[in-house]
Coordinates of C-alpha atoms in Angstrom, one line a residue:
Chain A
X1 CA 81.2 93.5 77.8
X2 CA 82.7 95.8 80.6
X3 CA 86.2 94.6 79.6
X4 CA 85.6 95.7 75.9
X5 CA 84.4 99.1 77.1
X6 CA 87.6 99.6 79.0
X7 CA 89.6 98.5 76.1
X8 CA 87.8 100.8 73.8
X9 CA 88.5 103.7 76.3
X10 CA 92.2 102.6 76.7
X11 CA 92.6 102.8 72.9
X12 CA 91.2 106.4 72.9
X13 CA 93.3 107.5 75.7
X14 CA 96.4 106.1 74.0
X15 CA 95.5 107.7 70.8
X16 CA 95.1 111.0 72.5
X17 CA 98.7 110.6 74.0
X18 CA 100.1 109.9 70.5
X19 CA 98.2 112.9 69.2
X20 CA 100.6 115.2 71.2
X21 CA 103.5 114.0 69.0
X22 CA 101.9 113.3 65.6
X23 CA 98.8 114.0 63.5
X24 CA 95.9 111.7 63.6
X25 CA 96.8 110.5 60.0
X26 CA 100.3 109.4 61.2
X27 CA 98.9 107.2 64.0
X28 CA 98.9 103.8 62.6
X29 CA 96.7 100.9 64.2
X30 CA 100.1 99.1 64.6
X31 CA 101.5 101.9 66.7
X32 CA 98.4 102.3 68.7
X33 CA 98.3 98.5 69.4
X34 CA 101.8 98.6 70.8
X35 CA 101.0 101.7 72.9
X36 CA 97.9 100.0 74.4
X37 CA 99.6 96.7 74.7
X38 CA 96.9 94.7 72.8
X39 CA 96.7 93.2 69.3
X40 CA 96.0 95.3 66.1
X41 CA 93.2 92.9 65.5
X42 CA 91.4 94.1 68.7
X43 CA 91.6 97.7 67.7
X44 CA 89.9 96.8 64.3
X45 CA 87.3 95.1 66.2
X46 CA 86.5 98.2 68.2
X47 CA 87.0 100.7 65.4
X48 CA 86.6 99.0 62.1
X49 CA 87.7 102.0 60.0
X50 CA 89.7 105.1 60.9
X51 CA 86.5 107.1 60.6
X52 CA 85.1 105.1 63.5
X53 CA 88.2 105.9 65.4
X54 CA 88.2 109.5 64.6
X55 CA 84.5 109.9 65.7
X56 CA 85.1 108.1 69.0
X57 CA 88.3 109.9 69.8
X58 CA 86.6 113.2 69.1
X59 CA 83.8 112.4 71.5
X60 CA 86.3 111.3 74.2
X61 CA 88.4 114.3 73.8
X62 CA 85.4 116.6 74.0
X63 CA 84.3 115.0 77.2
X64 CA 87.7 114.9 78.9
X65 CA 89.2 118.1 77.6
X66 CA 86.6 120.4 76.4
X67 CA 83.5 120.0 78.7
X68 CA 80.9 122.7 77.8
X69 CA 79.7 124.9 80.7
X70 CA 76.0 124.8 80.9
X71 CA 74.2 127.9 79.6
X72 CA 70.6 129.2 79.5
X73 CA 70.9 132.7 78.5
X74 CA 72.7 134.2 75.5
X75 CA 75.4 135.8 77.5
X76 CA 76.2 132.5 79.2
X77 CA 76.2 130.8 75.8
X78 CA 78.8 133.4 74.6
X79 CA 80.9 132.9 77.7
X80 CA 80.9 129.1 77.3
X81 CA 81.9 129.4 73.6
X82 CA 84.7 131.7 74.4
X83 CA 86.0 129.3 77.1
X84 CA 85.9 126.6 74.5
X85 CA 87.7 128.6 71.8
X86 CA 90.4 129.4 74.4
X87 CA 90.6 125.7 75.3
X88 CA 90.9 124.9 71.6
X89 CA 93.8 127.4 71.2
X90 CA 95.6 125.8 74.1
X91 CA 95.2 122.2 72.6
X92 CA 95.1 122.7 68.9
X93 CA 95.8 119.1 67.8
X94 CA 92.8 118.0 69.9
X95 CA 90.6 120.7 68.6
X96 CA 91.4 119.7 65.0
X97 CA 90.3 116.2 65.8
X98 CA 86.9 117.6 66.9
X99 CA 86.6 119.7 63.7
X100 CA 87.5 116.8 61.4
X101 CA 85.2 114.5 63.2
X102 CA 82.3 116.9 62.8
X103 CA 82.9 117.0 59.1
X104 CA 83.1 113.4 58.2
X105 CA 80.4 111.2 56.8
X106 CA 78.7 109.9 60.0
X107 CA 79.8 106.2 60.9
X108 CA 76.9 105.5 63.2
X109 CA 73.5 107.0 63.7
X110 CA 75.0 110.4 64.9
X111 CA 73.1 112.0 67.5
X112 CA 73.1 115.9 67.4
X113 CA 75.8 117.2 69.7
X114 CA 74.9 118.4 73.2
X115 CA 75.6 122.0 72.2
X116 CA 72.9 121.7 69.5
X117 CA 70.2 120.8 72.1
X118 CA 71.5 123.3 74.5
X119 CA 71.1 126.1 71.8
X120 CA 67.7 125.0 70.9
X121 CA 66.8 125.0 74.6
X122 CA 68.2 128.5 75.0
X123 CA 66.2 129.8 72.2
X124 CA 63.0 128.2 73.5
X125 CA 63.5 130.3 76.6
X126 CA 64.9 133.4 74.9
X127 CA 62.4 133.7 72.2
X128 CA 59.5 131.4 73.0
X129 CA 57.0 133.0 70.5
X130 CA 59.4 132.8 67.5
X131 CA 58.1 130.7 64.6
X132 CA 59.7 127.3 64.0
X133 CA 61.5 128.0 60.8
X134 CA 63.2 131.2 62.0
X135 CA 64.1 129.5 65.3
X136 CA 65.9 126.8 63.3
X137 CA 67.7 129.2 61.1
X138 CA 68.9 131.1 64.2
X139 CA 69.8 127.8 66.0
X140 CA 71.8 126.4 63.0
X141 CA 73.7 129.7 62.5
X142 CA 74.6 129.9 66.2
X143 CA 75.6 126.3 66.3
X144 CA 77.8 126.7 63.2
X145 CA 79.5 129.9 64.4
X146 CA 80.2 128.3 67.8
X147 CA 81.8 125.1 66.3
X148 CA 85.3 123.6 66.4
X149 CA 84.9 124.0 62.6
X150 CA 84.7 127.8 63.0
X151 CA 87.7 128.0 65.2
X152 CA 89.7 125.5 62.9
X153 CA 88.8 127.6 59.7
X154 CA 89.8 130.9 61.4
X155 CA 92.9 129.7 63.0
X156 CA 94.2 127.9 59.7
X157 CA 92.7 130.1 57.0
X158 CA 93.1 133.4 58.7
X159 CA 95.8 133.0 61.3
X160 CA 93.5 134.4 64.1
X161 CA 94.2 133.6 67.8
X162 CA 91.5 132.8 70.3
X163 CA 90.8 136.5 71.2
X164 CA 90.2 137.4 67.6
X165 CA 88.1 134.2 67.0
X166 CA 86.0 135.1 70.0
X167 CA 85.5 138.6 68.6
X168 CA 84.4 137.3 65.1
X169 CA 82.0 134.8 66.9
X170 CA 80.5 137.6 69.0
X171 CA 80.0 139.8 65.9
X172 CA 78.5 136.8 63.9
X173 CA 76.2 136.1 66.9
X174 CA 75.2 139.8 67.1
X175 CA 74.3 139.9 63.3
X176 CA 72.1 136.6 63.6
X177 CA 70.3 137.7 66.9
X178 CA 69.7 141.2 65.5
X179 CA 67.4 139.5 62.9
X180 CA 65.0 138.6 65.7
X181 CA 62.2 141.0 66.2
X182 CA 62.8 143.0 69.4
X183 CA 59.7 141.7 71.1
X184 CA 60.7 138.1 70.8
X185 CA 64.0 138.3 72.6
X186 CA 64.7 138.7 76.3
X187 CA 67.8 141.0 76.1
X188 CA 71.1 139.4 77.1
Chain B
X1 CA 85.3 132.3 43.8
X2 CA 86.0 129.7 41.1
X3 CA 88.6 128.2 43.3
X4 CA 90.6 127.4 40.0
X5 CA 93.6 129.4 41.1
X6 CA 94.0 127.1 43.9
X7 CA 94.4 124.0 41.7
X8 CA 97.8 123.3 40.2
X9 CA 97.7 122.2 36.6
X10 CA 97.0 118.5 36.4
X11 CA 98.4 115.9 34.0
X12 CA 95.9 113.7 32.2
X13 CA 96.9 110.8 34.5
X14 CA 96.5 112.8 37.7
X15 CA 93.0 113.9 36.6
X16 CA 92.1 110.4 35.9
X17 CA 93.3 109.2 39.2
X18 CA 91.3 112.0 41.1
X19 CA 88.2 111.4 39.1
X20 CA 88.4 107.7 39.8
X21 CA 88.9 108.1 43.5
X22 CA 86.0 110.7 43.6
X23 CA 83.8 108.2 41.8
X24 CA 84.8 105.4 44.3
X25 CA 84.2 107.6 47.3
X26 CA 80.6 108.0 46.0
X27 CA 80.1 104.4 45.6
X28 CA 81.8 102.9 48.8
X29 CA 82.9 105.8 51.0
X30 CA 86.4 107.2 51.5
X31 CA 87.8 104.8 53.9
X32 CA 87.5 101.6 52.1
X33 CA 89.0 102.5 48.7
X34 CA 92.4 100.9 48.0
X35 CA 95.0 102.2 45.7
X36 CA 94.6 98.9 43.7
X37 CA 90.9 99.8 43.2
X38 CA 91.6 103.4 42.2
X39 CA 94.3 102.2 39.7
X40 CA 91.9 99.7 38.2
X41 CA 89.1 102.2 37.8
X42 CA 91.6 104.8 36.3
X43 CA 92.9 102.1 33.9
X44 CA 96.5 102.5 35.0
X45 CA 99.1 100.7 37.2
X46 CA 99.0 100.8 40.9
X47 CA 102.6 102.1 41.1
X48 CA 101.5 105.0 38.9
X49 CA 99.0 106.1 41.6
X50 CA 101.8 105.9 44.2
X51 CA 104.2 107.8 42.0
X52 CA 101.8 110.6 41.8
X53 CA 100.4 110.5 45.3
X54 CA 102.7 108.7 47.7
X55 CA 100.3 108.6 50.6
X56 CA 96.7 108.4 51.1
X57 CA 96.6 111.8 52.6
X58 CA 98.3 113.4 49.5
X59 CA 95.6 111.6 47.4
X60 CA 92.8 112.8 49.6
X61 CA 93.9 116.4 49.7
X62 CA 94.5 116.5 45.8
X63 CA 91.1 114.9 45.4
X64 CA 89.4 117.5 47.7
X65 CA 90.9 120.3 45.8
X66 CA 89.9 118.8 42.4
X67 CA 86.3 118.3 43.7
X68 CA 86.0 121.9 44.8
X69 CA 87.3 123.0 41.4
X70 CA 85.2 120.9 39.3
X71 CA 82.2 119.5 41.0
X72 CA 81.4 122.4 43.4
X73 CA 82.7 125.3 41.3
X74 CA 80.9 128.5 41.9
X75 CA 79.5 131.0 39.5
X76 CA 81.5 134.2 40.2
X77 CA 79.7 136.9 42.3
X78 CA 80.3 140.4 41.2
X79 CA 79.1 142.0 44.5
X80 CA 79.5 141.0 48.1
X81 CA 75.7 141.4 48.4
X82 CA 75.3 138.6 45.9
X83 CA 77.2 136.0 48.1
X84 CA 74.0 134.7 49.7
X85 CA 72.9 133.7 46.3
X86 CA 76.1 131.9 45.5
X87 CA 75.8 130.3 49.0
X88 CA 72.3 129.1 48.2
X89 CA 73.5 127.5 45.0
X90 CA 76.5 125.9 46.6
X91 CA 74.4 124.2 49.3
X92 CA 72.2 122.6 46.6
X93 CA 75.4 121.3 44.8
X94 CA 76.6 119.9 48.1
X95 CA 73.2 118.3 48.7
X96 CA 73.4 116.5 45.4
X97 CA 76.8 115.0 46.1
X98 CA 76.8 114.4 49.9
X99 CA 79.8 112.1 50.1
X100 CA 81.9 114.5 48.1
X101 CA 80.7 117.4 50.4
X102 CA 81.9 115.4 53.4
X103 CA 85.3 114.9 51.9
X104 CA 85.7 118.5 51.0
X105 CA 84.6 119.7 54.4
X106 CA 86.9 117.3 56.3
X107 CA 89.9 118.2 54.2
X108 CA 89.7 121.8 55.2
X109 CA 89.6 120.9 58.9
X110 CA 93.1 119.4 59.3
X111 CA 95.1 122.4 60.3
X112 CA 98.1 123.5 58.3
X113 CA 98.7 120.1 56.8
X114 CA 95.2 120.0 55.3
X115 CA 93.4 121.8 52.5
X116 CA 93.1 125.6 52.5
X117 CA 89.9 126.3 54.5
X118 CA 89.2 129.6 53.0
X119 CA 89.4 129.3 49.2
X120 CA 87.2 132.2 48.5
X121 CA 88.9 134.6 50.8
X122 CA 90.8 136.8 48.3
X123 CA 87.7 137.1 46.2
X124 CA 85.6 138.1 49.2
X125 CA 88.2 140.6 50.3
X126 CA 88.2 142.2 46.8
X127 CA 84.5 142.6 46.6
X128 CA 84.2 144.0 50.1
X129 CA 87.1 146.6 49.7
X130 CA 85.6 147.8 46.5
X131 CA 82.1 148.2 47.8
X132 CA 82.4 149.0 51.4
X133 CA 85.8 150.4 52.0
X134 CA 85.0 152.3 55.1
X135 CA 85.0 149.3 57.6
X136 CA 87.5 149.2 60.4
X137 CA 89.8 146.2 60.5
X138 CA 87.7 144.1 62.9
X139 CA 84.5 144.7 61.1
X140 CA 86.1 143.8 57.8
X141 CA 87.6 140.7 59.2
X142 CA 84.2 139.7 60.9
X143 CA 82.3 140.0 57.6
X144 CA 85.0 138.1 55.7
X145 CA 85.3 135.1 58.1
X146 CA 81.5 134.7 58.5
X147 CA 80.9 134.6 54.8
X148 CA 83.9 132.4 54.2
X149 CA 82.7 130.1 56.9
X150 CA 79.1 130.0 55.4
X151 CA 80.3 129.5 51.9
X152 CA 81.7 126.1 52.5
X153 CA 80.7 122.3 52.6
X154 CA 80.9 122.4 56.3
X155 CA 77.8 124.4 56.4
X156 CA 76.0 121.7 54.5
X157 CA 77.4 119.0 56.8
X158 CA 76.6 120.8 59.9
X159 CA 72.9 121.8 59.1
X160 CA 72.3 118.3 57.6
X161 CA 73.8 116.3 60.5
X162 CA 72.9 118.5 63.6
X163 CA 69.5 119.6 62.4
X164 CA 68.3 117.0 60.0
X165 CA 67.5 119.7 57.4
X166 CA 66.8 118.9 53.8
X167 CA 68.1 120.6 50.7
X168 CA 65.8 123.5 50.7
X169 CA 66.0 124.2 54.4
X170 CA 69.9 124.1 54.2
X171 CA 70.0 126.4 51.2
X172 CA 67.6 128.8 52.9
X173 CA 69.2 128.8 56.3
X174 CA 72.7 129.3 54.9
X175 CA 71.6 132.1 52.7
X176 CA 69.6 133.6 55.5
X177 CA 72.7 133.6 57.9
X178 CA 74.7 135.3 55.1
X179 CA 72.1 137.9 54.7
X180 CA 72.2 138.6 58.5
X181 CA 76.0 139.0 58.3
X182 CA 75.5 141.7 55.4
X183 CA 72.8 143.5 57.4
X184 CA 75.4 145.5 59.3
X185 CA 77.0 146.8 56.1
X186 CA 74.0 147.1 53.7
X187 CA 73.8 150.9 53.8
X188 CA 77.5 151.5 53.9
X189 CA 78.4 151.1 50.2
X190 CA 80.8 153.7 48.9
X191 CA 78.9 156.2 46.6

């Protein structure tokens, strides 16, 4: 199956190229097939629906264009998210694909994203005695404010640039972390 | 935050098309619904669907707006400090119609060519300015964007998908986060 893995990746790489000129919706399987030099049928075999293609394309873009710096502390987490938001601002077409893919009804058994696990691990270290329900509320809030969706909403709905989005993210993070009892948190 | 102002008046045919599409999305998902199937469900000719919505994207965005304005309509909040309650209700509504919640969430993440991602913005600004007028621009913006982000279908999608939360947990966590956002302005209400 090595060949088909390569084909799948070639399709994604070509889709990413086309994405520089047109929106995801305007990329037809026909045009994509021509770009890769394979049959339309092969693309359908790899990605039976556009939702499958969107999800795979988003994963590929995230790995190749938006690698997340590792973080353990809250301040490293903030820095990693700032870096991501700036990268999104530099490649908005790619970032919107990520935001859209994280909103669609999952096509496969969607695993939680890496950043979700990393945030949970950070809280395990930062607030080891915090009860499970509060920890999940904090993790979910931080995850959601650090997402491509947050960037996309603030850019489209509020016309904010990366600096302003980072500021809004910092303030939202502050309000969430401020809810932790002082004793539970190692200060950033 | 009724969202109704964002929806242009619909003709009966258009409403029938959007309702038919929304029904079919819930039955088979948004990807596999053909215009022919929508036409049959709405009881009209396929070309009538095309005349009203020339492309699949036009149809999807119109349907997302229609869903927000009819299925997920919010009870109006009269205070910014009531927004967490509205968010709690909204999450329960999204949970009852998960396929539609995904459609609405995704339509708002398409950039300028997509649905408006901040339907409640004007309402939130009006409430905040009336009750807590002393905020500086950055503080005000931070409160508005955080509440606007939380009061959306994307919250339900993220909490559900990334954390496997159920309806109760999602409603609780979203309202909790909104309360956290309000903590910073709780005692700054204009006398």
